[in-house]
Amino acid sequence: GAVVSQHPSRVICKSGTSVKIECRSLDFQATTMFWYRQFPKQSLMLMATSNEGSKATYEQGVEKDKFLINHASLTLSTLTVTSAHPEDSSFYICSARPGQMNQPQHFGDGTRLSIL
Amino acid sequence: GENVEQHPSTLSVQEGDSAVIKCTYSDSASNYFPWYKQELGKRPQLIIDIRSNVGEKKDQRIAVTLNKTAKHFSLHITETQPEDSAVYFCAARFNTNAGKSTFGDGTTLTVKP
């Protein structure tokens, strides 16, 4: 149980393109989902907390107009990287946690984004 | 906010030996401590977790110990195997419904056959 599906797994696109990444909890409802960015050989950097039915909470230094998050249902959150540039190239990973307290978070497979 | 420090950053052991990774946290309110294993290019996977009302937890070759007073917790892997080679992350969280985890910087474990 507790499967999180993330798509696409790989994106290569030109500078200026907007890219949407989907994160779905397949067998549980998630009121909260998290979006991370990971650079090579580095830790998981939390970008924002996605809350179902309300605005996302962004970490300090993360541009909310650049990284648009929508959490329209209890099983789906999306991250849109708007007008992507080469410096946005990274590995983006989402995670979700069942609504009950004391539950671990489960990660998606990640999306490797390459902006040319 | 919470700050998690993880040591060592790299660890190399011989197959069959034990491996220990240590983390310290700063926020005494944190009460949930998971450990994740991440293989190259793959998702982090939960391998074991511990809550603050427990001092030790074991699952086959993996164990985690927690010292709340000193605010540190450790991952112990016994009888290591080459397939244990990966990056391991510790995390700390205050377990509210919206609680976010703070991750350590990771430890790259290499098990030599």
GROMACS .gro file of C-alpha atoms in nm:
model
  229
    1GLY     CA    1   0.000   0.000   0.000
    2ALA     CA    2   0.083   0.374   0.011
    3VAL     CA    3   0.190   0.417  -0.349
    4VAL     CA    4   0.271   0.759  -0.492
    5SER     CA    5   0.285   0.799  -0.866
    6GLN     CA    6   0.471   1.089  -1.029
    7HIS     CA    7   0.470   1.182  -1.397
    8PRO     CA    8   0.650   1.248  -1.618
    9SER     CA    9   0.974   1.081  -1.513
   10ARG     CA   10   1.185   1.276  -1.758
   11VAL     CA   11   1.138   1.606  -1.936
   12ILE     CA   12   1.370   1.776  -2.182
   13CYS     CA   13   1.251   2.107  -2.319
   14LYS     CA   14   1.359   2.445  -2.443
   15SER     CA   15   1.414   2.749  -2.226
   16GLY     CA   16   1.092   2.946  -2.175
   17THR     CA   17   0.866   2.640  -2.172
   18SER     CA   18   0.632   2.573  -1.881
   19VAL     CA   19   0.639   2.219  -1.745
   20LYS     CA   20   0.370   2.049  -1.537
   21ILE     CA   21   0.451   1.759  -1.306
   22GLU     CA   22   0.177   1.545  -1.152
   23CYS     CA   23   0.185   1.365  -0.820
   24ARG     CA   24  -0.089   1.116  -0.735
   25SER     CA   25  -0.154   0.908  -0.427
   26LEU     CA   26  -0.292   0.585  -0.571
   27ASP     CA   27  -0.435   0.402  -0.272
   28PHE     CA   28  -0.483   0.663  -0.004
   29GLN     CA   29  -0.607   1.016   0.041
   30ALA     CA   30  -0.348   1.283   0.107
   31THR     CA   31  -0.451   1.617   0.250
   32THR     CA   32  -0.086   1.717   0.242
   33MET     CA   33   0.173   1.662  -0.026
   34PHE     CA   34   0.528   1.792  -0.040
   35TRP     CA   35   0.745   1.901  -0.331
   36TYR     CA   36   1.121   1.865  -0.311
   37ARG     CA   37   1.411   1.955  -0.532
   38GLN     CA   38   1.728   1.748  -0.526
   39PHE     CA   39   2.061   1.843  -0.680
   40PRO     CA   40   2.318   1.572  -0.762
   41LYS     CA   41   2.466   1.414  -0.451
   42GLN     CA   42   2.271   1.648  -0.226
   43SER     CA   43   1.983   1.622   0.015
   44LEU     CA   44   1.614   1.678  -0.041
   45MET     CA   45   1.531   2.046  -0.034
   46LEU     CA   46   1.169   2.114   0.054
   47MET     CA   47   1.018   2.365  -0.185
   48ALA     CA   48   0.659   2.379  -0.069
   49THR     CA   49   0.382   2.204   0.117
   50SER     CA   50   0.073   2.144  -0.090
   51ASN     CA   51  -0.257   2.158   0.098
   52GLU     CA   52  -0.576   2.021  -0.052
   53GLY     CA   53  -0.827   2.295  -0.114
   54SER     CA   54  -0.604   2.580  -0.006
   55LYS     CA   55  -0.292   2.767  -0.106
   56ALA     CA   56   0.044   2.598  -0.090
   57THR     CA   57   0.296   2.699   0.173
   58TYR     CA   58   0.630   2.786   0.018
   59GLU     CA   59   0.969   2.764   0.184
   60GLN     CA   60   1.182   3.073   0.213
   61GLY     CA   61   1.354   3.158  -0.111
   62VAL     CA   62   1.119   2.962  -0.334
   63GLU     CA   63   0.932   3.179  -0.586
   64LYS     CA   64   0.564   3.096  -0.574
   65ASP     CA   65   0.502   3.258  -0.914
   66LYS     CA   66   0.776   3.045  -1.064
   67PHE     CA   67   0.668   2.716  -0.910
   68LEU     CA   68   0.289   2.698  -0.921
   69ILE     CA   69   0.130   2.432  -0.705
   70ASN     CA   70  -0.227   2.313  -0.728
   71HIS     CA   71  -0.380   2.051  -0.497
   72ALA     CA   72  -0.730   2.021  -0.634
   73SER     CA   73  -0.821   1.683  -0.491
   74LEU     CA   74  -0.719   1.450  -0.213
   75THR     CA   75  -0.517   1.237  -0.455
   76LEU     CA   76  -0.357   1.485  -0.693
   77SER     CA   77  -0.110   1.770  -0.664
   78THR     CA   78   0.062   1.939  -0.955
   79LEU     CA   79   0.377   2.146  -0.978
   80THR     CA   80   0.417   2.376  -1.278
   81VAL     CA   81   0.757   2.522  -1.346
   82THR     CA   82   0.671   2.838  -1.541
   83SER     CA   83   0.898   2.981  -1.808
   84ALA     CA   84   1.170   2.731  -1.718
   85HIS     CA   85   1.535   2.823  -1.761
   86PRO     CA   86   1.851   2.608  -1.751
   87GLU     CA   87   1.902   2.685  -1.381
   88ASP     CA   88   1.568   2.515  -1.311
   89SER     CA   89   1.713   2.186  -1.433
   90SER     CA   90   1.700   1.945  -1.141
   91PHE     CA   91   1.539   1.633  -0.997
   92TYR     CA   92   1.195   1.713  -0.855
   93ILE     CA   93   1.033   1.467  -0.616
   94CYS     CA   94   0.690   1.475  -0.457
   95SER     CA   95   0.577   1.294  -0.147
   96ALA     CA   96   0.243   1.234   0.015
   97ARG     CA   97   0.126   1.128   0.353
   98PRO     CA   98  -0.203   0.964   0.450
   99GLY     CA   99  -0.437   1.200   0.632
  100GLN     CA  100  -0.404   1.029   0.966
  101MET     CA  101  -0.139   1.148   1.206
  102ASN     CA  102   0.171   0.941   1.277
  103GLN     CA  103   0.200   0.816   0.922
  104PRO     CA  104   0.523   0.825   0.721
  105GLN     CA  105   0.545   1.010   0.393
  106HIS     CA  106   0.592   0.817   0.072
  107PHE     CA  107   0.780   0.944  -0.230
  108GLY     CA  108   0.711   0.944  -0.600
  109ASP     CA  109   0.973   0.829  -0.850
  110GLY     CA  110   1.082   1.184  -0.923
  111THR     CA  111   1.101   1.391  -1.241
  112ARG     CA  112   1.431   1.472  -1.402
  113LEU     CA  113   1.388   1.811  -1.567
  114SER     CA  114   1.643   1.929  -1.821
  115ILE     CA  115   1.607   2.276  -1.972
  116LEU     CA  116   1.814   2.340  -2.282
  117GLY     CA  117   1.307   2.581   1.269
  118GLU     CA  118   1.443   2.230   1.288
  119ASN     CA  119   1.803   2.158   1.191
  120VAL     CA  120   1.926   1.805   1.127
  121GLU     CA  121   2.292   1.715   1.100
  122GLN     CA  122   2.399   1.377   0.963
  123HIS     CA  123   2.736   1.205   0.987
  124PRO     CA  124   2.936   1.070   0.820
  125SER     CA  125   2.876   1.198   0.469
  126THR     CA  126   3.041   0.889   0.322
  127LEU     CA  127   3.094   0.545   0.471
  128SER     CA  128   3.271   0.247   0.324
  129VAL     CA  129   3.256  -0.094   0.489
  130GLN     CA  130   3.346  -0.449   0.401
  131GLU     CA  131   3.065  -0.690   0.331
  132GLY     CA  132   2.950  -0.848   0.655
  133ASP     CA  133   3.062  -0.559   0.873
  134SER     CA  134   2.826  -0.323   1.054
  135ALA     CA  135   2.750   0.034   0.951
  136VAL     CA  136   2.635   0.315   1.179
  137ILE     CA  137   2.500   0.653   1.069
  138LYS     CA  138   2.425   0.924   1.323
  139CYS     CA  139   2.194   1.226   1.318
  140THR     CA  140   2.134   1.508   1.561
  141TYR     CA  141   1.835   1.739   1.566
  142SER     CA  142   1.776   2.076   1.725
  143ASP     CA  143   1.401   2.101   1.795
  144SER     CA  144   1.306   1.914   2.110
  145ALA     CA  145   0.942   1.914   1.987
  146SER     CA  146   1.030   1.674   1.703
  147ASN     CA  147   0.880   1.336   1.778
  148TYR     CA  148   0.903   1.129   1.462
  149PHE     CA  149   1.230   1.014   1.301
  150PRO     CA  150   1.227   0.818   0.974
  151TRP     CA  151   1.520   0.682   0.777
  152TYR     CA  152   1.513   0.661   0.399
  153LYS     CA  153   1.729   0.471   0.151
  154GLN     CA  154   1.777   0.620  -0.193
  155GLU     CA  155   1.943   0.432  -0.477
  156LEU     CA  156   2.086   0.630  -0.766
  157GLY     CA  157   1.813   0.798  -0.970
  158LYS     CA  158   1.534   0.642  -0.765
  159ARG     CA  159   1.288   0.750  -0.503
  160PRO     CA  160   1.375   0.760  -0.133
  161GLN     CA  161   1.223   0.457   0.036
  162LEU     CA  162   1.132   0.437   0.402
  163ILE     CA  163   1.335   0.162   0.568
  164ILE     CA  164   1.261   0.220   0.936
  165ASP     CA  165   1.119   0.487   1.163
  166ILE     CA  166   1.098   0.557   1.533
  167ARG     CA  167   0.872   0.770   1.747
  168SER     CA  168   0.983   0.961   2.052
  169ASN     CA  169   0.812   0.730   2.301
  170VAL     CA  170   1.046   0.448   2.199
  171GLY     CA  171   1.422   0.422   2.252
  172GLU     CA  172   1.502   0.148   2.003
  173LYS     CA  173   1.340  -0.032   1.713
  174LYS     CA  174   1.470  -0.325   1.512
  175ASP     CA  175   1.371  -0.482   1.181
  176GLN     CA  176   1.591  -0.777   1.082
  177ARG     CA  177   1.937  -0.633   1.002
  178ILE     CA  178   1.832  -0.273   1.056
  179ALA     CA  179   1.790  -0.095   1.389
  180VAL     CA  180   1.738   0.262   1.499
  181THR     CA  181   1.814   0.406   1.840
  182LEU     CA  182   1.691   0.737   1.979
  183ASN     CA  183   1.830   0.946   2.264
  184LYS     CA  184   1.577   1.222   2.329
  185THR     CA  185   1.783   1.387   2.599
  186ALA     CA  186   2.084   1.427   2.372
  187LYS     CA  187   1.863   1.480   2.065
  188HIS     CA  188   2.033   1.227   1.847
  189PHE     CA  189   1.933   0.909   1.671
  190SER     CA  190   2.130   0.647   1.482
  191LEU     CA  191   2.080   0.388   1.211
  192HIS     CA  192   2.255   0.055   1.256
  193ILE     CA  193   2.292  -0.195   0.972
  194THR     CA  194   2.443  -0.530   1.062
  195GLU     CA  195   2.583  -0.797   0.830
  196THR     CA  196   2.600  -0.549   0.545
  197GLN     CA  197   2.554  -0.668   0.188
  198PRO     CA  198   2.651  -0.501  -0.143
  199GLU     CA  199   2.282  -0.427  -0.209
  200ASP     CA  200   2.284  -0.206   0.101
  201SER     CA  201   2.499   0.039  -0.096
  202ALA     CA  202   2.293   0.359  -0.138
  203VAL     CA  203   2.243   0.705   0.007
  204TYR     CA  204   2.070   0.708   0.345
  205PHE     CA  205   1.878   1.009   0.477
  206CYS     CA  206   1.757   1.071   0.826
  207ALA     CA  207   1.473   1.310   0.900
  208ALA     CA  208   1.298   1.470   1.195
  209ARG     CA  209   0.941   1.587   1.218
  210PHE     CA  210   0.694   1.730   1.465
  211ASN     CA  211   0.406   1.500   1.401
  212THR     CA  212   0.113   1.731   1.333
  213ASN     CA  213  -0.117   1.675   1.039
  214ALA     CA  214   0.076   1.934   0.837
  215GLY     CA  215   0.414   1.858   0.987
  216LYS     CA  216   0.699   1.875   0.740
  217SER     CA  217   1.014   1.671   0.774
  218THR     CA  218   1.363   1.818   0.787
  219PHE     CA  219   1.618   1.594   0.619
  220GLY     CA  220   1.983   1.539   0.690
  221ASP     CA  221   2.236   1.583   0.411
  222GLY     CA  222   2.263   1.211   0.349
  223THR     CA  223   2.527   0.941   0.389
  224THR     CA  224   2.664   0.753   0.091
  225LEU     CA  225   2.719   0.395   0.206
  226THR     CA  226   2.940   0.167  -0.001
  227VAL     CA  227   2.959  -0.200   0.090
  228LYS     CA  228   3.259  -0.368  -0.069
  229PRO     CA  229   3.223  -0.734  -0.161
   0.00000   0.00000   0.00000
